[in-house]
Amino acid sequence: MIILGIESTCDETGVGIVRDGREILANVVASSASMHQKYGGIVPEVAAREQIRSMIPVISEVLQVSGFRYKDLDAIAVANGPGLVGSLLVGVETANTLALVWDKPLIAVNHLVAHVYANWIGDNSPPKFPLIALIVSGGHTDLIMMTDHNKYRWLGGTLDDAAGEAFDKVARVLGLGYPGGPAVEKIALNFELRTSNFKLKFPRPMINEDNFDFSFSGLKTSVVNLVHSSSFLRQGKQLTVDSKSKIAFEFQNAICDVLVTKTLRAAKKYNVKSIVVGGGVSANTFLKEKMVDDGKKFNFEVFFPPKNLSVDNGAMIAAAAFYFQNTSGKNFPEKPLSVSANPGLYF
Ligand code: KG4
Ligand code: ZN
């Protein structure tokens, strides 16, 4: 089954064509991130306007790259939430219209679930059920258990900032620009733990609490307070590169410590086979190495998508749609023009 998936929940316009949920035939992402850089975060109006401009060219490009014509597609899939309403409307109304004029079935996909399904794409053997999935993106941090396709149980999530949001805010206070996650990861690499007289330690909020919730706003505030109050980190008025890399390293260490500890605790409690991570923050190599190393100690198989499928993209929407379609027992559930944008969609 060949599905065209459309992703436009935040600032990306992503379209992918995927065969049987696993084989990418084309995957193109247009991002408006550079337009948000001067504001240090996403401006919803700007994002939606750019998505309107990019959507049709990106769809044309994936058809061209894959060598398919629209007649070859079996279905259209679209992420209908959660996300920014203006951005969602661009993808959803495009999908409704294409399904109508191309006479194709339409499948609505939860963006968060699609981040999990990014781990099914590719040749390697896929995750096994039951599994614990950690979803870490710019807007969400959630732990869910899946006993099978379409069978989710939400275990916990962030009480305040999402993990990606904390990375973005720390990047901003360190003057590293937007998006923050890759910038924090990059500058943290400069820091040499072995050669440093390293005294900095940030809190690990809720790490010892017997639940699967998270809180990152206190950690973020610790970073902000340190940056604003410490003259020893500066040369003149400017933070030194060494101070920035030290702070970035310890912030990343603290947030990953909490994410890995709580995910492993859930995996042990529910005695699962696999741990699956998805969402933009799963592009972080430090998080991946820590989760894989610690997971191995308890015989969990740990899955991370390749970096280009960690961040928002259309292929993951098509993959999730395939598994939903094949296992829900529903025969192509949505009629053209029947999908609506749902900014608050959850599990
Ligand atoms: O899933 P995603 O692409 O969009 C949302 O659904 O929100 O996630 C974007 C988030 C941003 O906060 C970005 O800073 C973060 O993922 N991110 C990273 C890395 N790459 C992207 N965070 C940490 N390390 C990275 N390498
Ligand atoms: Zn996302």
Coordinates of C-alpha atoms and ligand atoms in Angstrom, one line a residue:
M1 CA 0.0 0.0 0.0
I2 CA 1.4 3.4 -1.0
I3 CA 0.5 6.3 1.2
L4 CA 1.3 10.0 0.8
G5 CA 1.6 11.6 4.3
I6 CA 1.3 15.3 5.1
E7 CA 2.8 16.9 8.2
S8 CA 2.2 20.6 9.0
T9 CA 1.6 20.7 12.7
C10 CA 4.3 23.3 13.7
D11 CA 6.8 25.1 11.4
E12 CA 7.6 22.4 8.9
T13 CA 5.9 21.4 5.7
G14 CA 6.7 17.7 5.3
V15 CA 5.4 15.3 2.7
G16 CA 6.4 11.7 2.3
I17 CA 5.5 8.8 0.2
V18 CA 5.9 5.4 2.0
R19 CA 5.3 1.8 0.9
D20 CA 3.7 -0.5 3.4
G21 CA 4.7 1.7 6.4
R22 CA 8.4 1.0 6.1
E23 CA 9.9 1.9 2.8
I24 CA 10.4 5.6 2.0
L25 CA 9.9 6.4 -1.7
A26 CA 10.3 10.2 -1.2
N27 CA 10.4 12.5 1.8
V28 CA 10.8 16.2 1.5
V29 CA 10.7 18.8 4.3
A30 CA 10.5 22.6 3.9
S31 CA 11.2 24.4 7.2
S32 CA 10.5 28.0 8.1
A33 CA 12.9 27.8 11.1
S34 CA 15.3 30.4 9.6
M35 CA 12.4 32.9 9.5
H36 CA 11.8 32.4 13.3
Q37 CA 15.5 32.8 14.3
K38 CA 15.3 36.6 14.9
Y39 CA 12.3 36.1 17.3
G40 CA 14.0 33.1 19.1
G41 CA 10.9 30.9 18.6
I42 CA 8.1 30.1 16.3
V43 CA 5.8 32.9 15.2
P44 CA 2.5 31.0 14.3
E45 CA 1.3 33.4 11.6
V46 CA 4.7 33.3 9.8
A47 CA 4.8 29.5 10.0
A48 CA 1.3 29.1 8.5
R49 CA 1.9 31.6 5.7
E50 CA 5.1 29.8 4.7
Q51 CA 3.3 26.5 4.8
I52 CA 0.7 27.8 2.4
R53 CA 3.5 28.8 0.0
S54 CA 5.4 25.5 0.4
M55 CA 2.7 22.9 0.4
I56 CA 2.0 22.4 -3.3
P57 CA 5.6 22.6 -4.4
V58 CA 6.6 20.0 -1.7
I59 CA 3.8 17.7 -2.8
S60 CA 4.9 18.1 -6.5
E61 CA 8.5 17.4 -5.5
V62 CA 7.7 14.1 -3.7
L63 CA 5.7 12.9 -6.7
Q64 CA 8.6 13.7 -8.9
V65 CA 11.3 12.1 -6.7
S66 CA 9.2 8.9 -6.3
G67 CA 8.4 8.7 -10.0
F68 CA 4.7 8.2 -9.1
R69 CA 1.7 9.8 -10.4
Y70 CA -1.2 10.6 -8.1
K71 CA -3.1 7.7 -9.6
D72 CA -0.5 5.3 -8.0
L73 CA -1.3 6.4 -4.5
D74 CA -3.6 4.2 -2.4
A75 CA -4.4 6.8 0.2
I76 CA -3.6 10.3 1.6
A77 CA -2.7 10.7 5.3
V78 CA -2.5 13.9 7.3
A79 CA -1.5 14.9 10.8
N80 CA -4.6 16.6 12.2
G81 CA -3.2 17.4 15.7
P82 CA -1.9 18.3 18.1
G83 CA -0.3 21.5 16.9
L84 CA -0.8 25.2 15.9
V85 CA -4.2 25.7 14.5
G86 CA -3.2 27.8 11.5
S87 CA -0.5 25.3 10.5
L88 CA -2.8 22.3 11.0
L89 CA -5.4 23.9 8.8
V90 CA -3.0 24.2 5.9
G91 CA -2.2 20.4 5.9
V92 CA -5.7 19.2 6.8
E93 CA -7.5 21.3 4.1
T94 CA -4.9 20.3 1.5
A95 CA -5.4 16.7 2.4
N96 CA -9.2 17.0 2.3
T97 CA -9.1 18.7 -1.1
L98 CA -6.6 16.2 -2.6
A99 CA -8.6 13.3 -1.4
L100 CA -11.7 14.8 -3.0
V101 CA -10.2 15.7 -6.4
W102 CA -8.0 12.6 -6.6
D103 CA -10.7 10.4 -5.3
K104 CA -8.5 8.8 -2.6
P105 CA -9.3 7.5 0.9
L106 CA -8.1 9.8 3.7
I107 CA -6.5 8.8 7.0
A108 CA -6.2 11.2 10.0
V109 CA -3.1 10.7 12.1
N110 CA -2.1 11.8 15.6
H111 CA 1.3 13.6 15.2
L112 CA 2.6 12.2 18.5
V113 CA 1.7 8.6 17.5
A114 CA 3.5 9.2 14.2
H115 CA 6.7 10.2 16.1
V116 CA 6.6 6.6 17.6
Y117 CA 6.0 5.1 14.1
A118 CA 9.1 6.8 12.7
N119 CA 10.8 3.8 14.3
W120 CA 9.1 1.3 12.0
I121 CA 10.6 2.9 8.9
G122 CA 13.6 1.1 7.4
D123 CA 14.9 -2.4 6.9
N124 CA 15.8 -3.3 10.4
S125 CA 13.6 -5.4 12.5
P126 CA 10.9 -3.2 14.1
P127 CA 10.1 -2.7 17.8
K128 CA 8.3 -5.5 19.6
F129 CA 5.2 -5.1 21.8
P130 CA 4.7 -4.5 24.6
L131 CA 6.8 -1.4 24.5
I132 CA 7.3 1.9 26.3
A133 CA 7.5 5.0 24.0
L134 CA 9.0 8.3 25.1
I135 CA 7.9 11.2 22.9
V136 CA 10.1 14.2 23.3
S137 CA 9.3 17.1 21.0
G138 CA 9.1 20.9 21.1
G139 CA 5.6 20.8 22.5
H140 CA 5.3 17.5 24.3
T141 CA 7.0 15.1 26.7
D142 CA 5.0 11.9 27.2
L143 CA 5.5 8.3 28.2
I144 CA 3.1 5.8 26.8
M145 CA 2.8 2.1 26.9
M146 CA 1.7 0.2 23.7
T147 CA 0.6 -3.4 23.9
D148 CA -0.1 -3.6 20.2
H149 CA -0.8 -1.3 17.2
N150 CA -3.6 1.1 18.1
K151 CA -3.5 0.1 21.8
Y152 CA -2.0 3.0 23.9
R153 CA -2.0 3.8 27.5
W154 CA -0.7 7.2 28.6
L155 CA 1.5 6.8 31.7
G156 CA 2.6 10.4 32.3
G157 CA 3.9 13.6 30.8
T158 CA 5.4 17.0 31.5
L159 CA 3.6 19.2 34.0
D160 CA 5.1 22.4 32.5
D161 CA 7.7 22.8 29.8
A162 CA 8.4 20.1 27.2
A163 CA 11.9 18.8 26.8
G164 CA 12.5 20.5 23.4
E165 CA 11.1 23.7 24.8
A166 CA 13.6 23.6 27.6
F167 CA 16.4 23.0 25.1
D168 CA 15.2 26.0 23.1
K169 CA 15.0 28.3 26.1
V170 CA 18.4 27.3 27.4
A171 CA 19.8 28.0 23.9
R172 CA 18.2 31.4 23.9
V173 CA 19.7 32.4 27.3
L174 CA 23.1 31.2 26.1
G175 CA 22.7 33.2 22.9
L176 CA 22.8 30.1 20.7
G177 CA 19.8 30.9 18.5
Y178 CA 16.8 28.9 17.3
P179 CA 16.1 26.0 17.1
G180 CA 18.0 25.4 20.3
G181 CA 18.3 21.6 20.7
P182 CA 21.0 21.1 18.0
A183 CA 22.8 24.2 19.1
V184 CA 23.0 23.1 22.7
E185 CA 24.1 19.6 21.7
K186 CA 26.8 21.1 19.5
I187 CA 28.4 23.4 22.0
A188 CA 28.1 20.8 24.8
L189 CA 30.5 18.7 22.6
N190 CA 33.2 21.2 23.2
F191 CA 33.2 20.5 26.9
E192 CA 35.7 18.0 28.1
L193 CA 34.6 16.3 31.3
R194 CA 37.9 14.6 31.9
T195 CA 40.1 17.7 31.7
S196 CA 37.8 20.1 33.4
N197 CA 37.5 21.1 37.0
F198 CA 33.8 20.6 36.8
K199 CA 31.7 21.9 39.7
L200 CA 28.4 22.7 38.0
K201 CA 25.3 20.6 38.9
F202 CA 21.7 21.4 37.9
P203 CA 18.7 19.7 39.6
R204 CA 17.0 16.6 38.1
P205 CA 13.4 17.5 38.8
M206 CA 11.0 14.6 39.8
I207 CA 13.7 12.0 39.1
N208 CA 13.0 10.1 42.3
E209 CA 9.2 10.5 42.3
D210 CA 7.2 7.3 41.9
N211 CA 5.2 8.4 38.8
F212 CA 5.9 9.0 35.1
D213 CA 5.5 12.7 35.1
F214 CA 8.2 15.3 34.3
S215 CA 8.8 19.0 35.1
F216 CA 11.5 21.0 33.3
S217 CA 10.7 24.6 34.1
G218 CA 12.7 24.5 37.4
L219 CA 15.7 23.1 35.6
K220 CA 15.4 25.9 33.0
T221 CA 15.1 28.5 35.7
S222 CA 18.3 27.2 37.4
V223 CA 20.1 27.7 34.1
V224 CA 18.7 31.2 33.6
N225 CA 19.5 32.2 37.3
L226 CA 23.0 31.0 37.0
V227 CA 23.6 32.8 33.7
H228 CA 22.2 36.1 35.1
S229 CA 23.9 36.0 38.4
S230 CA 27.4 34.7 37.8
S231 CA 30.2 37.0 36.9
F232 CA 32.8 34.2 36.9
L233 CA 31.2 32.8 33.8
R234 CA 31.9 36.0 31.8
Q235 CA 34.7 37.9 30.2
G236 CA 33.5 41.5 30.3
K237 CA 29.7 41.3 29.7
Q238 CA 29.9 38.2 27.5
L239 CA 29.6 34.6 28.6
T240 CA 32.7 32.8 27.6
V241 CA 32.5 29.9 25.1
D242 CA 33.9 27.7 27.8
S243 CA 31.1 28.7 30.2
K244 CA 28.5 28.2 27.6
S245 CA 29.7 24.7 26.8
K246 CA 29.9 23.8 30.5
I247 CA 26.4 25.0 31.1
A248 CA 25.1 23.3 27.9
F249 CA 26.8 20.0 28.9
E250 CA 25.4 19.9 32.4
F251 CA 21.9 21.0 31.3
Q252 CA 21.8 18.2 28.7
N253 CA 23.2 15.8 31.2
A254 CA 20.5 16.7 33.7
I255 CA 17.5 16.5 31.3
C256 CA 18.7 13.3 29.8
D257 CA 19.3 11.8 33.2
V258 CA 15.6 12.4 34.1
L259 CA 14.3 11.2 30.7
V260 CA 16.3 8.0 30.8
T261 CA 15.7 7.2 34.4
K262 CA 11.9 7.5 34.2
T263 CA 11.7 5.7 30.9
L264 CA 13.7 2.8 32.2
R265 CA 11.6 2.7 35.4
A266 CA 8.4 2.4 33.3
A267 CA 10.0 -0.3 31.1
K268 CA 10.9 -2.3 34.2
K269 CA 7.6 -1.8 35.9
Y270 CA 5.6 -3.0 32.8
N271 CA 8.2 -5.6 31.8
V272 CA 8.2 -4.5 28.2
K273 CA 10.3 -5.8 25.3
S274 CA 11.3 -2.5 23.6
I275 CA 11.9 1.1 24.4
V276 CA 11.0 3.4 21.6
V277 CA 11.9 7.1 21.4
G278 CA 10.6 9.7 19.0
G279 CA 10.2 13.5 18.5
G280 CA 12.7 16.2 17.7
V281 CA 14.8 15.7 20.9
S282 CA 15.4 12.0 19.9
A283 CA 17.8 13.5 17.4
N284 CA 20.1 14.1 20.4
T285 CA 23.1 11.8 20.3
F286 CA 23.8 12.2 24.0
L287 CA 20.2 11.0 24.9
K288 CA 20.5 8.1 22.5
E289 CA 23.8 6.9 23.8
K290 CA 22.6 7.1 27.4
M291 CA 19.3 5.4 26.7
V292 CA 20.9 2.6 24.7
D293 CA 23.7 2.0 27.3
D294 CA 21.3 2.0 30.3
G295 CA 18.7 0.0 28.4
K296 CA 21.2 -2.7 27.5
K297 CA 21.9 -3.3 31.2
F298 CA 18.3 -4.5 31.6
N299 CA 18.0 -6.3 28.2
F300 CA 15.7 -3.7 26.6
E301 CA 16.0 -3.2 22.9
V302 CA 16.1 0.5 22.4
F303 CA 14.9 2.2 19.2
F304 CA 15.7 5.8 18.0
P305 CA 14.8 7.0 14.4
P306 CA 17.5 8.3 12.2
K307 CA 17.9 12.1 12.8
N308 CA 15.9 13.2 9.7
L309 CA 13.0 11.1 10.9
S310 CA 13.3 12.3 14.6
V311 CA 12.2 15.8 13.6
D312 CA 8.9 16.5 12.0
N313 CA 8.4 14.9 8.5
G314 CA 5.7 13.5 6.2
A315 CA 7.1 9.9 6.0
M316 CA 6.2 9.2 9.7
I317 CA 2.6 10.3 9.0
A318 CA 2.4 7.9 6.1
A319 CA 3.9 5.1 8.2
A320 CA 1.6 5.6 11.1
A321 CA -1.4 5.7 8.7
F322 CA -0.4 2.3 7.3
Y323 CA -0.3 0.6 10.7
F324 CA -3.5 2.3 11.8
Q325 CA -5.3 1.3 8.5
N326 CA -4.0 -2.3 8.7
T327 CA -4.8 -2.9 12.3
S328 CA -7.8 -0.8 13.2
G329 CA -10.3 -3.0 11.4
K330 CA -11.7 0.1 9.8
N331 CA -11.8 0.3 6.1
F332 CA -10.3 3.7 5.2
P333 CA -12.1 5.6 7.9
E334 CA -12.4 9.2 6.6
K335 CA -14.4 10.5 3.7
P336 CA -12.9 13.5 1.8
L337 CA -13.6 16.8 3.5
S338 CA -14.4 15.0 6.8
V339 CA -11.1 15.5 8.6
S340 CA -10.8 18.6 10.9
A341 CA -7.8 20.2 12.5
N342 CA -7.7 19.3 16.2
P343 CA -5.0 21.5 18.0
G344 CA -5.6 19.8 21.4
L345 CA -5.6 16.2 20.1
Y346 CA -4.0 13.8 22.6
F347 CA -3.9 10.1 23.4
Ligands
KG4_1 O1 9.2 16.9 16.9 P1 9.7 18.3 16.5 O2 10.5 18.4 15.2 O3 8.6 19.3 16.5 C1 7.5 19.3 17.4 O4 6.6 18.4 17.2 O5 7.6 20.1 18.3 O6 10.7 18.8 17.7 C2 11.3 20.0 17.7 C3 12.1 20.1 19.0 C4 12.7 21.5 19.2 O7 12.5 22.0 20.5 C5 14.2 21.3 18.9 O8 15.0 22.2 19.7 C6 14.4 19.9 19.4 O9 13.2 19.2 19.0 N1 15.6 19.2 18.9 C7 16.6 18.8 19.7 C8 17.6 18.3 18.8 N2 17.1 18.4 17.5 C9 15.9 19.0 17.6 N3 16.7 18.8 21.0 C10 17.9 18.3 21.5 N4 18.9 17.8 20.7 C11 18.8 17.8 19.3 N5 19.8 17.4 18.6
ZN2 ZN 6.9 16.7 16.2

